[in-house]
Coordinates of C-alpha atoms and ligand atoms in Angstrom, one line a residue:
X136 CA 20.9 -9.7 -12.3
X137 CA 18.3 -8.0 -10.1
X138 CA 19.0 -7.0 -6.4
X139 CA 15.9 -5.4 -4.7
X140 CA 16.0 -3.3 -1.5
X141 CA 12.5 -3.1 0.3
X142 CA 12.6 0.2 1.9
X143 CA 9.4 0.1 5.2
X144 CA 10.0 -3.8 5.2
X145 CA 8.5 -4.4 8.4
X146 CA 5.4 -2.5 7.1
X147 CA 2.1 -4.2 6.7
X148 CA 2.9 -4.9 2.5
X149 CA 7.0 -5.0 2.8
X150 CA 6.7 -8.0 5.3
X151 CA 4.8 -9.7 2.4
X152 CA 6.5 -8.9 -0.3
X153 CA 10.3 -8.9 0.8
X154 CA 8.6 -12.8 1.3
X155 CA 7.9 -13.2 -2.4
X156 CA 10.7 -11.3 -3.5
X157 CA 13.1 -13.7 -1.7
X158 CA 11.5 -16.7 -3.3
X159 CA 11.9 -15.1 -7.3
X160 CA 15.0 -13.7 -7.2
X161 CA 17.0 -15.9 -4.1
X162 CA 17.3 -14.2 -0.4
X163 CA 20.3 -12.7 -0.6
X164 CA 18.8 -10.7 -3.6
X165 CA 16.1 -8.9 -1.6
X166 CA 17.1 -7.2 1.1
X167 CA 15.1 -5.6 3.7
X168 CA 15.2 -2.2 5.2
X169 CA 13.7 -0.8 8.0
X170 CA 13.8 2.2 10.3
X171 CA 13.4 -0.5 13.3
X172 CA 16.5 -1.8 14.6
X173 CA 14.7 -5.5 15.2
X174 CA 14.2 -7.4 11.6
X175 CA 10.6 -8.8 11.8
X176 CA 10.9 -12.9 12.7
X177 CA 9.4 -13.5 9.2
X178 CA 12.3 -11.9 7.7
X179 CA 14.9 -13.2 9.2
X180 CA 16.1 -15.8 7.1
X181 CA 17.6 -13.6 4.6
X182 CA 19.2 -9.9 5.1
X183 CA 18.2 -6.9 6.6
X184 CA 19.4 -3.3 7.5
X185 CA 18.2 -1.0 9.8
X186 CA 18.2 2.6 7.2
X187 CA 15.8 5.4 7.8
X188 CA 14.5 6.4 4.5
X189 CA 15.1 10.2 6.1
X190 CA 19.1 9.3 6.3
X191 CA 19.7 10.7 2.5
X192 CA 23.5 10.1 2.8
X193 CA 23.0 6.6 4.3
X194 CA 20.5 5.6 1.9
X195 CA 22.8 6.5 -1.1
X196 CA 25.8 4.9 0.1
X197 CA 24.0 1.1 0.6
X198 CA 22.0 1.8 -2.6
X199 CA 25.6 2.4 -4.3
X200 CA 27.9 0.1 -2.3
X201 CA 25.6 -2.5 -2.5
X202 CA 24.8 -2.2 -6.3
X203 CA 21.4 -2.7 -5.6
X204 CA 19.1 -2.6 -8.7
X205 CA 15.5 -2.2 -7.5
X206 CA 14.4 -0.4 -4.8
X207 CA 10.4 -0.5 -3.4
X208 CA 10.0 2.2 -1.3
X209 CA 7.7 1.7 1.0
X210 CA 7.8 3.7 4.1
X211 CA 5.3 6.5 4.8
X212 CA 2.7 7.6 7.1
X213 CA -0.6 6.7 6.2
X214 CA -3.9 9.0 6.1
X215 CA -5.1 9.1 9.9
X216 CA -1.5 9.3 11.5
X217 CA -0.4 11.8 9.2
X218 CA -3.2 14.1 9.8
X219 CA -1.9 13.9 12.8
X220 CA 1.9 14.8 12.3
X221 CA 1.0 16.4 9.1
X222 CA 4.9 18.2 9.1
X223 CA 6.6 15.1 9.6
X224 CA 3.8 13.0 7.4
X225 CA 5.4 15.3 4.2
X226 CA 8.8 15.6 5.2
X227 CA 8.7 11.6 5.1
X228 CA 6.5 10.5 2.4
X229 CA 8.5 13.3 0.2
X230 CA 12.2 13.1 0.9
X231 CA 12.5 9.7 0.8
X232 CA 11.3 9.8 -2.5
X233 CA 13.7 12.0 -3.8
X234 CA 16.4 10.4 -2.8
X235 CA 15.3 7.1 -4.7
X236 CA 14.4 9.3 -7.4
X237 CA 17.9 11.3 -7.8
X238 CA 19.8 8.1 -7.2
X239 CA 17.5 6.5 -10.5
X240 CA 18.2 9.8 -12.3
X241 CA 22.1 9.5 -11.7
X242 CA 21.7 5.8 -13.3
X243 CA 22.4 4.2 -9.8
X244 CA 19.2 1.9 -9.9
X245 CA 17.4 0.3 -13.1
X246 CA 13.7 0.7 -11.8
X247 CA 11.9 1.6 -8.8
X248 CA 8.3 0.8 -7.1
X249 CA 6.6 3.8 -5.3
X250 CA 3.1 3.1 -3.6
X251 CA 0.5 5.7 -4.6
X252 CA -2.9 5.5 -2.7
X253 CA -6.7 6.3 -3.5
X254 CA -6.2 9.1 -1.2
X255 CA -5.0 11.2 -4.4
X256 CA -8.8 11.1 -5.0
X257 CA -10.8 14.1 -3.0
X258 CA -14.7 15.2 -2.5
X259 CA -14.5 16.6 -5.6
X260 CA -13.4 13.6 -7.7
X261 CA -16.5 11.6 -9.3
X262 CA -17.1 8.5 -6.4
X263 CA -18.1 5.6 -8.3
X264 CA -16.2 4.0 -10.5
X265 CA -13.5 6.6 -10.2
X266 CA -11.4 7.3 -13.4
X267 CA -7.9 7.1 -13.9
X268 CA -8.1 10.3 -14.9
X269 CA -10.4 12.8 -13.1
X270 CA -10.5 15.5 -11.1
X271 CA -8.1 15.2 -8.0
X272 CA -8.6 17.5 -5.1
X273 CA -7.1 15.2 -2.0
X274 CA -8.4 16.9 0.9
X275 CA -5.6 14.8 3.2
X276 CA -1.9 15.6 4.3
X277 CA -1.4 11.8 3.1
X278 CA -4.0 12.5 -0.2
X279 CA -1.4 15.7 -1.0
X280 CA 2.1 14.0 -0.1
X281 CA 0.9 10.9 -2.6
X282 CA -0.4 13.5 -5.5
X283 CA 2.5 15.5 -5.1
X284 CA 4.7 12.3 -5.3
X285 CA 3.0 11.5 -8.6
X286 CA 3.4 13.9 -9.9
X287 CA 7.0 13.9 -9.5
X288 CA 7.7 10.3 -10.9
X289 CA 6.2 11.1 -13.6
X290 CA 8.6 13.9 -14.2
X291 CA 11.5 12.1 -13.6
X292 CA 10.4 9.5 -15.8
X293 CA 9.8 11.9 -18.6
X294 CA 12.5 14.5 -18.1
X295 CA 15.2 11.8 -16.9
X296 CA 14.3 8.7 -18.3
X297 CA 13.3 7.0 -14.6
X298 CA 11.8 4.1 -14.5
X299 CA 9.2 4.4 -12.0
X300 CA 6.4 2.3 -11.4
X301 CA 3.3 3.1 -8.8
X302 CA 0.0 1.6 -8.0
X303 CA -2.5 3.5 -6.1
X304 CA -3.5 0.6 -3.1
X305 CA -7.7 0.5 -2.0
X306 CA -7.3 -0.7 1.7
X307 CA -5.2 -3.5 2.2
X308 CA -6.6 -6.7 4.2
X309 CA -3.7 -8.9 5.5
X310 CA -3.6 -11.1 8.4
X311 CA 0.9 -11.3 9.1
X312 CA 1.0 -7.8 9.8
X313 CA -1.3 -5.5 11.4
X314 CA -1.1 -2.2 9.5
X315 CA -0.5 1.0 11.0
X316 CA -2.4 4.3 11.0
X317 CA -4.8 4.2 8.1
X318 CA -8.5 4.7 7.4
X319 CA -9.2 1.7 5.8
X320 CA -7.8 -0.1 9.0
X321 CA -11.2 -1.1 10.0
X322 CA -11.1 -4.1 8.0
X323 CA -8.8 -5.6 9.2
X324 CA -9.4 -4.7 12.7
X325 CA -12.7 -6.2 12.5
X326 CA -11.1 -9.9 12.2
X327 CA -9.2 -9.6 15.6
X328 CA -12.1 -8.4 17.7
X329 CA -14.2 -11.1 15.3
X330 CA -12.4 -13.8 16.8
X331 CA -11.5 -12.8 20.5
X332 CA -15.7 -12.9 20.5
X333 CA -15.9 -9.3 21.3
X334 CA -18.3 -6.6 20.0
X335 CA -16.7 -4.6 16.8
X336 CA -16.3 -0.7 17.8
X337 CA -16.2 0.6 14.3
X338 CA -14.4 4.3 13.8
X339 CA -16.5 4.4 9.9
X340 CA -20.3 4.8 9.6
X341 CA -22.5 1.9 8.5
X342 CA -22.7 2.3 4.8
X343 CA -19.1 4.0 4.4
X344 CA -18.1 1.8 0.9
X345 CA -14.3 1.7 -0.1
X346 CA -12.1 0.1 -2.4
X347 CA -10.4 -2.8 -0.9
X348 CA -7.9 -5.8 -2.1
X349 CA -6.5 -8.5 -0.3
X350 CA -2.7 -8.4 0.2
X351 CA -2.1 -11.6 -1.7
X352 CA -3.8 -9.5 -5.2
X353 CA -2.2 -6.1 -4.1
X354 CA 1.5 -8.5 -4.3
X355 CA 0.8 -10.4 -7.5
X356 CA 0.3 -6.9 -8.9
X357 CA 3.1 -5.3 -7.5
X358 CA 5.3 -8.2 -8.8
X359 CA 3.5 -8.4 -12.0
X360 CA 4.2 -3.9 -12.7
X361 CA 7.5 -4.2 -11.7
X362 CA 8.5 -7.4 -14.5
X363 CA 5.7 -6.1 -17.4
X364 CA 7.6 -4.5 -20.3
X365 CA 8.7 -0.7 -19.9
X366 CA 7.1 -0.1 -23.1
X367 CA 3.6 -1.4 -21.7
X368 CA 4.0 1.0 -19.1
X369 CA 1.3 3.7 -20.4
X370 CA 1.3 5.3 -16.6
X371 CA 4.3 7.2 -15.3
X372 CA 2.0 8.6 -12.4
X373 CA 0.6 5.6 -10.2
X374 CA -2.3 3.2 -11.9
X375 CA -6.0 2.9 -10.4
X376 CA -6.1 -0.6 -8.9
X377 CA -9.2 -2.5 -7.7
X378 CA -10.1 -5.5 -5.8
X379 CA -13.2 -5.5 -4.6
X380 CA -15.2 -2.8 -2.4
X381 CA -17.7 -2.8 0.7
X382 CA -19.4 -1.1 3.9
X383 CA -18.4 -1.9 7.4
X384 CA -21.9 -3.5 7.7
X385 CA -21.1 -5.5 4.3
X386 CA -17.8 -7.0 5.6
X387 CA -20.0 -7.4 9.3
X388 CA -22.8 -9.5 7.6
X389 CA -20.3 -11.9 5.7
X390 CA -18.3 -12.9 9.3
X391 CA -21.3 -13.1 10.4
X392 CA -22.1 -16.4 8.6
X393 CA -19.0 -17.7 9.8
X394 CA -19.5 -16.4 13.4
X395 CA -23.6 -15.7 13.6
X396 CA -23.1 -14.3 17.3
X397 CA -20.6 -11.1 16.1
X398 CA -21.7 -8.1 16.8
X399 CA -20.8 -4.8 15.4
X400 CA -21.6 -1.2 16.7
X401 CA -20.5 2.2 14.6
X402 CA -19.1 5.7 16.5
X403 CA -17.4 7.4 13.7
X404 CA -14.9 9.8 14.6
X405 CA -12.8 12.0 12.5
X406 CA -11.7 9.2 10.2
X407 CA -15.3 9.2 8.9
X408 CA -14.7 13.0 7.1
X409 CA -11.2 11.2 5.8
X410 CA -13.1 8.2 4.4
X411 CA -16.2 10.1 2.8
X412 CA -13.6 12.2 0.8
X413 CA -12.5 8.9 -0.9
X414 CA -13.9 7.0 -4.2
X415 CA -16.4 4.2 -3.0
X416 CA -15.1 1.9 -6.6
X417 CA -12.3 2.4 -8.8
X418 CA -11.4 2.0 -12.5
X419 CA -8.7 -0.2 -13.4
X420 CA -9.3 -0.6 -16.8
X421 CA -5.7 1.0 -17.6
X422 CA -3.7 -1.5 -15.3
X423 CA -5.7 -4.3 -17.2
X424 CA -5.1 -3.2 -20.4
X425 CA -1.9 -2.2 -19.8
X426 CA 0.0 -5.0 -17.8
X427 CA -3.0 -7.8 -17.4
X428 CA -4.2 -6.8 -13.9
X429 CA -7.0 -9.0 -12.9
X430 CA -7.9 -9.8 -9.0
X431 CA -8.6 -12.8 -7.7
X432 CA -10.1 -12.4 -3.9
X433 CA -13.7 -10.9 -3.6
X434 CA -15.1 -9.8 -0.1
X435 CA -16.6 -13.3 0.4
X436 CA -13.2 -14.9 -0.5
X437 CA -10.8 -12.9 2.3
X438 CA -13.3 -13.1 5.1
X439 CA -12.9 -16.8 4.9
X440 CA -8.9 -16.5 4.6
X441 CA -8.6 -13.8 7.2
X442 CA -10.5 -15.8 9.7
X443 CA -9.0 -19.0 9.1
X444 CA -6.0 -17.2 9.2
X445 CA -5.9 -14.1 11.9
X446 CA -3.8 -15.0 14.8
X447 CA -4.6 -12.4 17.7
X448 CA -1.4 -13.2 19.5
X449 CA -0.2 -10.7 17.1
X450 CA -2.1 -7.6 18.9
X451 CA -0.6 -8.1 22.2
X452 CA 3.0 -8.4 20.3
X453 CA 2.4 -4.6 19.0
Ligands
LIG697 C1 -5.1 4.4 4.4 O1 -6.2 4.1 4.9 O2 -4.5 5.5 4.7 C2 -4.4 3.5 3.5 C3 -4.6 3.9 2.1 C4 -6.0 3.7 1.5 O3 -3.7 4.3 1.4 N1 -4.8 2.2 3.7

């Protein structure tokens, strides 16, 4: 019997995939968490607690009175905020971790899901078609926190027998929530201001390319890790992932033949240095072999969703 907590659930992914979570496995077996008292409105058919992932004591006791099984934790500051707050960015995307990890190691959960990032990847790390394995010099408070992190489920696993599972995300395009504080934030920006009829101010260069997915592949694969087979598990660390990848004038061109009068103009600023310091494509080959990761959206494909689908109420709501 599985009973998930969704740790960062009113996140840009956990409002997604506390969603599809609820449709497997029933809604009163995944719960959502969040450091926000409010539950977001798309949530609120099933349960939710307000926990900061900081509160080590409080998380324990709901993990252990609850009996929960599963836990995805997902809150953490992402790579332009936390170059920002850089103290708080590690104190965050560390503890929390170790307190799911402990409670694992002490046999209080069965699995958990941990989100990696490219941003373990660094200027020094080969750009194109970037290895599982390669050189990893993350140049980034958030790059560091999430190689650091790594590196620790992959102890736990083989020291203590944890069985943690962690996919390192491209960019993330989604249209329910917007997301908060990253580099790749661009691209999704792009829709809003794409369909208000205003001119796109974008914070990356021209020909800036990145690995991206589209939230609905970046779920199927996070559902699909977390039910393969431990023993196809070949990656204790976190698994390259890929979608598809593109420039800020390559995502421009394609809304442009749904909206020929959009019109985008580049001032990079000091998410620029972030970005450059990032792979432009990834290897997956590992998650394909391993647990039959294949994407579905390309670039053309999630322009047409995201505009059909982008609903700019949702800015003055944040
Ligand atoms: C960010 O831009 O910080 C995130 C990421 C790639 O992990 N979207």
């Amino acid at each position: 019997m599985r009973k998930v907590l969704v740790i960062g659930a009113g996140g840009q992914i956990g409002t997604e995939l506390v969603l599809r979570l609820r449709e497997k496995l029933g809604s009163e077996n995944a719960i959502a968490a969040d450091v926000k008292a409010d539950c977001p409105p798309s949530l609120k058919d099933g349960p939710f607690v307000q926990l900061d992932a900081l509160d080590r004591e409080a998380v324990r006791n709901f993990i252990i009175d609850q009996k929960i099984t599963e836990v995805y934790l997902l809150a953490a500051l992402l790579s332009a905020t936390a170059e920002k707050k850089p103290d708080f960015a590690w104190k965050l995307n560390m503890e929390g971790l170790f307190t799911i990890l402990d409670l694992a190691k002490e046999g209080h959960l069965k699995k958990i899901f941990w989100p990696s990032s490219i941003a373990v990847f660094g200027p020094t790390t080969p750009k194109d078609n970037t290895p599982q394995r390669t050189i990893m010099e993350p140049s980034t408070v958030y790059g560091i926190s999430k190689q650091a992190g790594e590196r620790w489920c992959e102890y736990y696993h083989d020291k203590f027998c944890v069985d943690v599972r962690s996919i390192r995300y491209p960019g993330l395009i989604s249209y329910t929530t917007l997301p908060g504080g990253g580099t790749t934030d661009y691209a999704v920006d792009i829709f809003y201001q794409a369909k208000l009829g205003n001119k796109f101010s974008c914070f990356l260069e021209k020909d800036t390319r990145l690995p991206m997915m589209f939230m609905e592949d970046a779920i199927r694969a996070t559902l699909d890790l977390m039910e393969a087979p431990a023993e196809n598990i070949g990656i204790r660390s976190s698994y390259n992932l890929a979608g598809c990848d593109f420039t800020p004038e390559e995502i421009a061109d394609e809304i442009k033949v749904h909206i020929p009068e959009f019109e985008i103009g580049y001032n990079a600023d000091y998410r620029q240095a972030i970005a450059e310091s990032w792979p432009s494509s990834i290897d997956d080959s590992h998650a394909r072999q391993d647990w039959g990761w294949k994407e579905e959206f390309n670039l053309k494909d999630l322009v047409n969703v995201m505009l059909n689908n982008v609903n700019v109420d949702l800015l003055t709501q944040h």
